[in-house]
JSON list of C-alpha atoms in Angstrom, two decimals:
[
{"chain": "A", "resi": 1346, "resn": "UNK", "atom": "CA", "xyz": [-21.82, -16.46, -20.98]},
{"chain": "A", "resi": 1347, "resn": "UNK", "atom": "CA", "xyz": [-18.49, -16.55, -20.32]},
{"chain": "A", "resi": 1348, "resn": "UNK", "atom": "CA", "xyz": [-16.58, -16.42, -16.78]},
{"chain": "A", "resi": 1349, "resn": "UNK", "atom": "CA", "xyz": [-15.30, -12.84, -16.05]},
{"chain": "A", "resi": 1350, "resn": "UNK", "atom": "CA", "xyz": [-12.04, -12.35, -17.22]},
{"chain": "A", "resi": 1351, "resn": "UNK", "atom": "CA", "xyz": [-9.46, -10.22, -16.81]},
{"chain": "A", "resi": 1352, "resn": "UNK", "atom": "CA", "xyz": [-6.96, -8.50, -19.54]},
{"chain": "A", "resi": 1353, "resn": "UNK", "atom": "CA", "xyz": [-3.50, -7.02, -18.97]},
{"chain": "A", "resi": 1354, "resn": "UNK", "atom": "CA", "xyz": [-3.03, -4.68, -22.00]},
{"chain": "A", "resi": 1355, "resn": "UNK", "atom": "CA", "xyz": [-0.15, -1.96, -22.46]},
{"chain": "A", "resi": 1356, "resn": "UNK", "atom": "CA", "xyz": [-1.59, 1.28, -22.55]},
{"chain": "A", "resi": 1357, "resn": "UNK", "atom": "CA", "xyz": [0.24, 2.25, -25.58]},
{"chain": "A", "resi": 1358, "resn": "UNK", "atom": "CA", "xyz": [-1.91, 0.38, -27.62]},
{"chain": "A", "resi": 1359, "resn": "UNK", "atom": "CA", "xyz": [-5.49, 1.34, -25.71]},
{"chain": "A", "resi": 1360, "resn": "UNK", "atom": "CA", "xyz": [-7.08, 4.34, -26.93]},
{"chain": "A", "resi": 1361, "resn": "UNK", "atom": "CA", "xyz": [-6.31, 7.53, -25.03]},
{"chain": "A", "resi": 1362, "resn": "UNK", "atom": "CA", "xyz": [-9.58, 7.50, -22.58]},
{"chain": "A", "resi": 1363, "resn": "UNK", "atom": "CA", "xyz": [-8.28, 4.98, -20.69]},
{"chain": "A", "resi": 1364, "resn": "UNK", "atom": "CA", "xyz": [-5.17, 6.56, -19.60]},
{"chain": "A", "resi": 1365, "resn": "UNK", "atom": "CA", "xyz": [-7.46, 9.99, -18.67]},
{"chain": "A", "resi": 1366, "resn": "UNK", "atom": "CA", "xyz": [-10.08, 7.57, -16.84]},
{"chain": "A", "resi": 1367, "resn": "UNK", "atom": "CA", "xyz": [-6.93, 6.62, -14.59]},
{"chain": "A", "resi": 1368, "resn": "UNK", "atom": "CA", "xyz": [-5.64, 9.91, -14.12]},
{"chain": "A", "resi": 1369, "resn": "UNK", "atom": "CA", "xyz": [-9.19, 11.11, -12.78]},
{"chain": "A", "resi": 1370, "resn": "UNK", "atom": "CA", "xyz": [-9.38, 8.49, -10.75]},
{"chain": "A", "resi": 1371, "resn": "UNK", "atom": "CA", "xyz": [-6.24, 9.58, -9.28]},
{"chain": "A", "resi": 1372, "resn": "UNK", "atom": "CA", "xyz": [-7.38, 12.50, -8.82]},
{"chain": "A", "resi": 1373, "resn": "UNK", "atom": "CA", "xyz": [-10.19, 12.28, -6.86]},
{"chain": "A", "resi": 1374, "resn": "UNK", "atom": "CA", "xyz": [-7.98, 9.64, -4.85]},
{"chain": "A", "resi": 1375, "resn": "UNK", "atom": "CA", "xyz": [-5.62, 12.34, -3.71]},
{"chain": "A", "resi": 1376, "resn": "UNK", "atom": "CA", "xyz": [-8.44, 15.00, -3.58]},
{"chain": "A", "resi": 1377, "resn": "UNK", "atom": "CA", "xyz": [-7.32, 17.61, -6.13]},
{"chain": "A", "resi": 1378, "resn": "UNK", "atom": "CA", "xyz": [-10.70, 17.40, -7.45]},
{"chain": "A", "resi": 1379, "resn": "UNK", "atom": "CA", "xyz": [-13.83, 16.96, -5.73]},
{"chain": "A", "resi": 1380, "resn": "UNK", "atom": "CA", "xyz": [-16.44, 15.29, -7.86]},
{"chain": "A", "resi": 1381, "resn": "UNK", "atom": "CA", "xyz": [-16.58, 12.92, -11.08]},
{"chain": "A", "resi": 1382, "resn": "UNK", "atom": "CA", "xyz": [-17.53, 16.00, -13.41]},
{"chain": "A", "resi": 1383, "resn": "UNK", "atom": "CA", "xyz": [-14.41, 18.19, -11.77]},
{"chain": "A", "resi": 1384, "resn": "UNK", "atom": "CA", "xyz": [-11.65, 14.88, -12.47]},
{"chain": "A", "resi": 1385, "resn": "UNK", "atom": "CA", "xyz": [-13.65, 14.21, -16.25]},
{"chain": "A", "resi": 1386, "resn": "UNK", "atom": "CA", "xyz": [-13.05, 17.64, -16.98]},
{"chain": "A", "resi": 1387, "resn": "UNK", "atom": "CA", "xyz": [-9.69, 18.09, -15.67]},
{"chain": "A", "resi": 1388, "resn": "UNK", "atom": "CA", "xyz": [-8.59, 14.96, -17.40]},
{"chain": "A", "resi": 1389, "resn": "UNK", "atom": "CA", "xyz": [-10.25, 16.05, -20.82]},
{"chain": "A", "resi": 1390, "resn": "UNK", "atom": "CA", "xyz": [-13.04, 13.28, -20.73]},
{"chain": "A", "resi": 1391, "resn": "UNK", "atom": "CA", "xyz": [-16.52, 12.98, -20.78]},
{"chain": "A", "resi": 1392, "resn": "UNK", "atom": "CA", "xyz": [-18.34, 12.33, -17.57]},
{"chain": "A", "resi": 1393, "resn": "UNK", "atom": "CA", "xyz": [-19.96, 9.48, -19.63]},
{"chain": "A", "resi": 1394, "resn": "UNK", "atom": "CA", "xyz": [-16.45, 7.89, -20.20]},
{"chain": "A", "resi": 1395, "resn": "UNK", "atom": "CA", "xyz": [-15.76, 8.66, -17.21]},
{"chain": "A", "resi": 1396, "resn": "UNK", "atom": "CA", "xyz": [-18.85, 6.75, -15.48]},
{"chain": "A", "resi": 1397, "resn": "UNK", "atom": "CA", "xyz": [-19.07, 4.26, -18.05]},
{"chain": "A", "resi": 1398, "resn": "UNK", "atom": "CA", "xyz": [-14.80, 2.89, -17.59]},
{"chain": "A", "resi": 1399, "resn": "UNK", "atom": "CA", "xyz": [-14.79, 4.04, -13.84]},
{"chain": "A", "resi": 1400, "resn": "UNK", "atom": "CA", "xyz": [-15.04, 0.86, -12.54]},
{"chain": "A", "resi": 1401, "resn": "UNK", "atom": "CA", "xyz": [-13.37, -0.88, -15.08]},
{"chain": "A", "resi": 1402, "resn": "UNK", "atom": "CA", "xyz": [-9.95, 0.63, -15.71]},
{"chain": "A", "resi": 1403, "resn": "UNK", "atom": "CA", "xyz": [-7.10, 0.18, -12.67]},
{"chain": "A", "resi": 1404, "resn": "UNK", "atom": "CA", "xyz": [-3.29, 1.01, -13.45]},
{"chain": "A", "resi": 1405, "resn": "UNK", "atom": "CA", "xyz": [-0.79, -2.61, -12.84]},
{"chain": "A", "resi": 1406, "resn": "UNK", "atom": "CA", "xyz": [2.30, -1.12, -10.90]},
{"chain": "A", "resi": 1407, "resn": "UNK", "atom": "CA", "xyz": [4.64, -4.50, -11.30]},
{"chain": "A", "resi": 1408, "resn": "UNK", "atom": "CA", "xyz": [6.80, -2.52, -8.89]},
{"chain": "A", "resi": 1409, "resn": "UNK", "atom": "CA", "xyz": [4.02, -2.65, -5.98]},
{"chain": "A", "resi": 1410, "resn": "UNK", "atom": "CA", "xyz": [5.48, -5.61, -4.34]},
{"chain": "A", "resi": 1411, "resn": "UNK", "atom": "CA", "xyz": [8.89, -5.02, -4.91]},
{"chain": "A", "resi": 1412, "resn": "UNK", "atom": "CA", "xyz": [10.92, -4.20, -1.44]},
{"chain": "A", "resi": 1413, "resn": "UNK", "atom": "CA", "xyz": [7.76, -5.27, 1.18]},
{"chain": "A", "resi": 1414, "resn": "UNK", "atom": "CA", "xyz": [8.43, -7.03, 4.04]},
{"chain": "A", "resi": 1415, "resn": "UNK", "atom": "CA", "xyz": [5.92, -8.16, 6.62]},
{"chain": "A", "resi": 1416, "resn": "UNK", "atom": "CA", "xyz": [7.46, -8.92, 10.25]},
{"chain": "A", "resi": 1417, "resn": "UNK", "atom": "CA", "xyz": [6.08, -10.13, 13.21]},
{"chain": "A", "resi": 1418, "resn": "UNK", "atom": "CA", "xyz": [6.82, -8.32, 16.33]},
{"chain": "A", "resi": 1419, "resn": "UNK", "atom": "CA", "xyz": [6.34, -9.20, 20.41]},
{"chain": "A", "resi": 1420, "resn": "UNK", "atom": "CA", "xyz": [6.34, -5.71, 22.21]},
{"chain": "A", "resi": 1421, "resn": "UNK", "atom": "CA", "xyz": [6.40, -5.36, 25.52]},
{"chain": "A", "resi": 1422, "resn": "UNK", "atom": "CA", "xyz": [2.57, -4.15, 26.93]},
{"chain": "A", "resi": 1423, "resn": "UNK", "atom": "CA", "xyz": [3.88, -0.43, 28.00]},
{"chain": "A", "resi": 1424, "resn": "UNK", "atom": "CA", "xyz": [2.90, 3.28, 26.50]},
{"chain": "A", "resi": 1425, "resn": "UNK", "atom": "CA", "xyz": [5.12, 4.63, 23.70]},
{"chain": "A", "resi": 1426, "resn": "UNK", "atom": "CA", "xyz": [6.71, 0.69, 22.79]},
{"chain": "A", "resi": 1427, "resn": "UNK", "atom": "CA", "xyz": [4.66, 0.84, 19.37]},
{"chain": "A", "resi": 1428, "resn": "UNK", "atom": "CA", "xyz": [5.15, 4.32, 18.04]},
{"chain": "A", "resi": 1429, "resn": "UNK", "atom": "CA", "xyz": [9.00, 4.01, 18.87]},
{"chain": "A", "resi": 1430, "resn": "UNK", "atom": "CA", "xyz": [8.48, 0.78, 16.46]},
{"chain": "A", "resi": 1431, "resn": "UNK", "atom": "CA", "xyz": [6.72, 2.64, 13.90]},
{"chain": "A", "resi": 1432, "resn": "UNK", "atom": "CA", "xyz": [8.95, 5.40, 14.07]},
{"chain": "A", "resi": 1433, "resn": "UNK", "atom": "CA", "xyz": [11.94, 3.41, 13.64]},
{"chain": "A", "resi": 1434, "resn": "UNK", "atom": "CA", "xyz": [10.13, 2.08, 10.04]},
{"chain": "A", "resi": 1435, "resn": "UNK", "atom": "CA", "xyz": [9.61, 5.94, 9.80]},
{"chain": "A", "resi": 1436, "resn": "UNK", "atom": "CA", "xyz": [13.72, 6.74, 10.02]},
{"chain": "A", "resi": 1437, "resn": "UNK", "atom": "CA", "xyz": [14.66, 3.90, 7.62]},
{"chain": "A", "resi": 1438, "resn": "UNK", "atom": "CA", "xyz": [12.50, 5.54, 5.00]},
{"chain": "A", "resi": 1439, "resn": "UNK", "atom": "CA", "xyz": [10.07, 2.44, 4.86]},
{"chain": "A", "resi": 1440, "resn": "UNK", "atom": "CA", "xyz": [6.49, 3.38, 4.27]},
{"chain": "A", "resi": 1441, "resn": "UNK", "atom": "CA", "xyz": [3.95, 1.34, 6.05]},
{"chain": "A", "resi": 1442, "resn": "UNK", "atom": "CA", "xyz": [1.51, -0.58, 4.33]},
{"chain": "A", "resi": 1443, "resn": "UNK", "atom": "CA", "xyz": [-0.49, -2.49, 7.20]},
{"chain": "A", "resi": 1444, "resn": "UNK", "atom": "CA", "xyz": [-0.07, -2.24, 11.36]},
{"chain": "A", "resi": 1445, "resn": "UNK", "atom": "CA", "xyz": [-2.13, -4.63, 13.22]},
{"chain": "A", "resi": 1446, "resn": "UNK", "atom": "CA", "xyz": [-1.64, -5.37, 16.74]},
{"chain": "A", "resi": 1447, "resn": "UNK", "atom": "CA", "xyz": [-3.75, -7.63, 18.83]},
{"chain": "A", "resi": 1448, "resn": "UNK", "atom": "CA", "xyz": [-4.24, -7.87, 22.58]},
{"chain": "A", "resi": 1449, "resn": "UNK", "atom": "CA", "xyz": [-1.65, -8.30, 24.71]},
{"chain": "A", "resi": 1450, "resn": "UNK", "atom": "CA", "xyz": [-1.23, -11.48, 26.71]},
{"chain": "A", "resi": 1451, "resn": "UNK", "atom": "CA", "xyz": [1.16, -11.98, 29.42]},
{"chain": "A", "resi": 1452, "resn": "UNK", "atom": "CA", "xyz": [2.72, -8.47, 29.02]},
{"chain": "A", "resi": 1453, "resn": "UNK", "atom": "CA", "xyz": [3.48, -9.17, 25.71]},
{"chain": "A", "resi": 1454, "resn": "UNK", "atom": "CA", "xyz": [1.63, -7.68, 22.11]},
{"chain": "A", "resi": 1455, "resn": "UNK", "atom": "CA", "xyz": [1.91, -9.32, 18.93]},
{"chain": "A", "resi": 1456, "resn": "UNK", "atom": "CA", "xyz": [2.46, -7.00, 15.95]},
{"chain": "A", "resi": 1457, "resn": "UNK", "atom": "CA", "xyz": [2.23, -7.81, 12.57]},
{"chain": "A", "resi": 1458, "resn": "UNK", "atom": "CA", "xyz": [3.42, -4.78, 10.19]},
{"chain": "A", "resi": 1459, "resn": "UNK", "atom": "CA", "xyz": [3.81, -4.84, 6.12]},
{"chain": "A", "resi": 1460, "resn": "UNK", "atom": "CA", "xyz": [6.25, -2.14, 5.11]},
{"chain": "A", "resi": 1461, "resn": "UNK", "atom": "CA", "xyz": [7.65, -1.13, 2.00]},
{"chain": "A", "resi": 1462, "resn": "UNK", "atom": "CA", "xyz": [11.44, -0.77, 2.63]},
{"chain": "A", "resi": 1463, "resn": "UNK", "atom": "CA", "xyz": [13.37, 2.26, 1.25]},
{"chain": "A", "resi": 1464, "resn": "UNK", "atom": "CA", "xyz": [15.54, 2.37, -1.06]},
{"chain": "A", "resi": 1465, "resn": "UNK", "atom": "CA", "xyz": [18.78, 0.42, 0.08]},
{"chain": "A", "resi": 1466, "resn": "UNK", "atom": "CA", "xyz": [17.54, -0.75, 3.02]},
{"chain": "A", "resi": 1467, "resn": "UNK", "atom": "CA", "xyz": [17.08, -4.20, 3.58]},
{"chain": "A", "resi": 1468, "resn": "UNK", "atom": "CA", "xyz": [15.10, -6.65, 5.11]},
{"chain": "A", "resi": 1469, "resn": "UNK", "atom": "CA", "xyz": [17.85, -8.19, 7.73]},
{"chain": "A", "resi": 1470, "resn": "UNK", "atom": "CA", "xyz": [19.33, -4.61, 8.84]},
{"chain": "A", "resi": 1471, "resn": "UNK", "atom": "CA", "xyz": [15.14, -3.44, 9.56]},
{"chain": "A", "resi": 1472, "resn": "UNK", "atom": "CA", "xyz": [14.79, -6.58, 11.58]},
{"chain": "A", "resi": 1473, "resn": "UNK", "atom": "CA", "xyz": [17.81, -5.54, 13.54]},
{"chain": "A", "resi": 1474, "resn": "UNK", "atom": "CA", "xyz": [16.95, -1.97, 13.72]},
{"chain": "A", "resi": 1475, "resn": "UNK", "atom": "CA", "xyz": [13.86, -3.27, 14.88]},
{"chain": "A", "resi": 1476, "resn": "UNK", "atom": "CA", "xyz": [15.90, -5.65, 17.61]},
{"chain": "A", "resi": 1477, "resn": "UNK", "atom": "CA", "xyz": [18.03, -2.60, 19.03]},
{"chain": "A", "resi": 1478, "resn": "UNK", "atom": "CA", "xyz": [14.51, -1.26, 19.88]},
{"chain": "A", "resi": 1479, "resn": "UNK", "atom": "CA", "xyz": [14.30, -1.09, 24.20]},
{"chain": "A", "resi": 1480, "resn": "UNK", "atom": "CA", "xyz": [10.52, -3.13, 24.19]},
{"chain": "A", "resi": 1481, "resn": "UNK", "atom": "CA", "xyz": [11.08, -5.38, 21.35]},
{"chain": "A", "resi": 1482, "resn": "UNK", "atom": "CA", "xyz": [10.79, -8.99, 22.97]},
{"chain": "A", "resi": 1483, "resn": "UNK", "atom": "CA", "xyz": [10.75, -11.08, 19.46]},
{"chain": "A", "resi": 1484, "resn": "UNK", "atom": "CA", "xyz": [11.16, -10.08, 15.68]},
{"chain": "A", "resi": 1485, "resn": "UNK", "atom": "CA", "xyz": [10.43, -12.65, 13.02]},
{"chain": "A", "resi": 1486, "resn": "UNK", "atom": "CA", "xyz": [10.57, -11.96, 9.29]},
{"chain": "A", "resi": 1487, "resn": "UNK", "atom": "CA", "xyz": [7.58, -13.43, 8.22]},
{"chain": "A", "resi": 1488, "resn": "UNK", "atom": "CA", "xyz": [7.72, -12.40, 4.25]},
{"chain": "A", "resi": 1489, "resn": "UNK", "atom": "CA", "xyz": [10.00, -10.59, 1.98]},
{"chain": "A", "resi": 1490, "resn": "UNK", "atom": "CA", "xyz": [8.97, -9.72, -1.79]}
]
């Protein structure tokens, strides 16, 4: 048998249950629906389509990684130091992807965050939005897409 592969295939030219077995998905995601036979219907499937390509069908957004950043930050140990931070993402219009902050040692908490800048905002103005900030201690860029 042959390894497990993987196909990327314009939906113009796949049959129209694929593109419904994405939009139910979606639906449930966001909860507009609130069970597989509410997001077949709703998407004019089957719930045996629906089951049967579940699993198997995911939309490709080639625009996913476009405009994410992940930075490194050193914050000082004190109340209110990491919601200013994510706040600050929150006024530049960057939506947050991924916040994980470890203990702090010293005085001093490492923060890793992956944001997805807005539109027209950059990677080198956020880092020094993200300087200006009164707790920062160190800001390193660690990846930009």
């Amino acid at each position: 048998m042959d390894a497990f592969r993987m196909l990327l295939v314009s939906a113009e030219v796949l049959p129209d249950v694929f593109t419904k077995v994405v939009e139910a998905k979606r639906l449930l995601a966001v909860g507009r629906v609130r069970s597989l036979s509410e997001a077949a219907k709703a998407s004019g499937i089957s719930r045996s389509a629906l089951y049967k390509y579940k699993d198997h069908v995911f939309v490709y957004n080639e625009d996913i990684d476009q405009g994410v950043v992940t930075i490194n930050v050193y914050l000082e140990d004190r109340p209110g130091i990491l919601s200013a931070l994510i706040n600050r993402f929150s006024q530049e219009g960057a939506n947050i992807l991924t916040v994980n902050q470890n203990i702090p040692a010293d005085g001093v908490a490492p923060v890793s965050i992956s944001a997805r800048l807005g539109a027209g905002s950059g990677a080198e103005a956020m880092l020094e939005q993200i300087r200006s900030l009164e707790g920062v201690v160190e800001v390193k860029l660690v990846n930009a897409r």
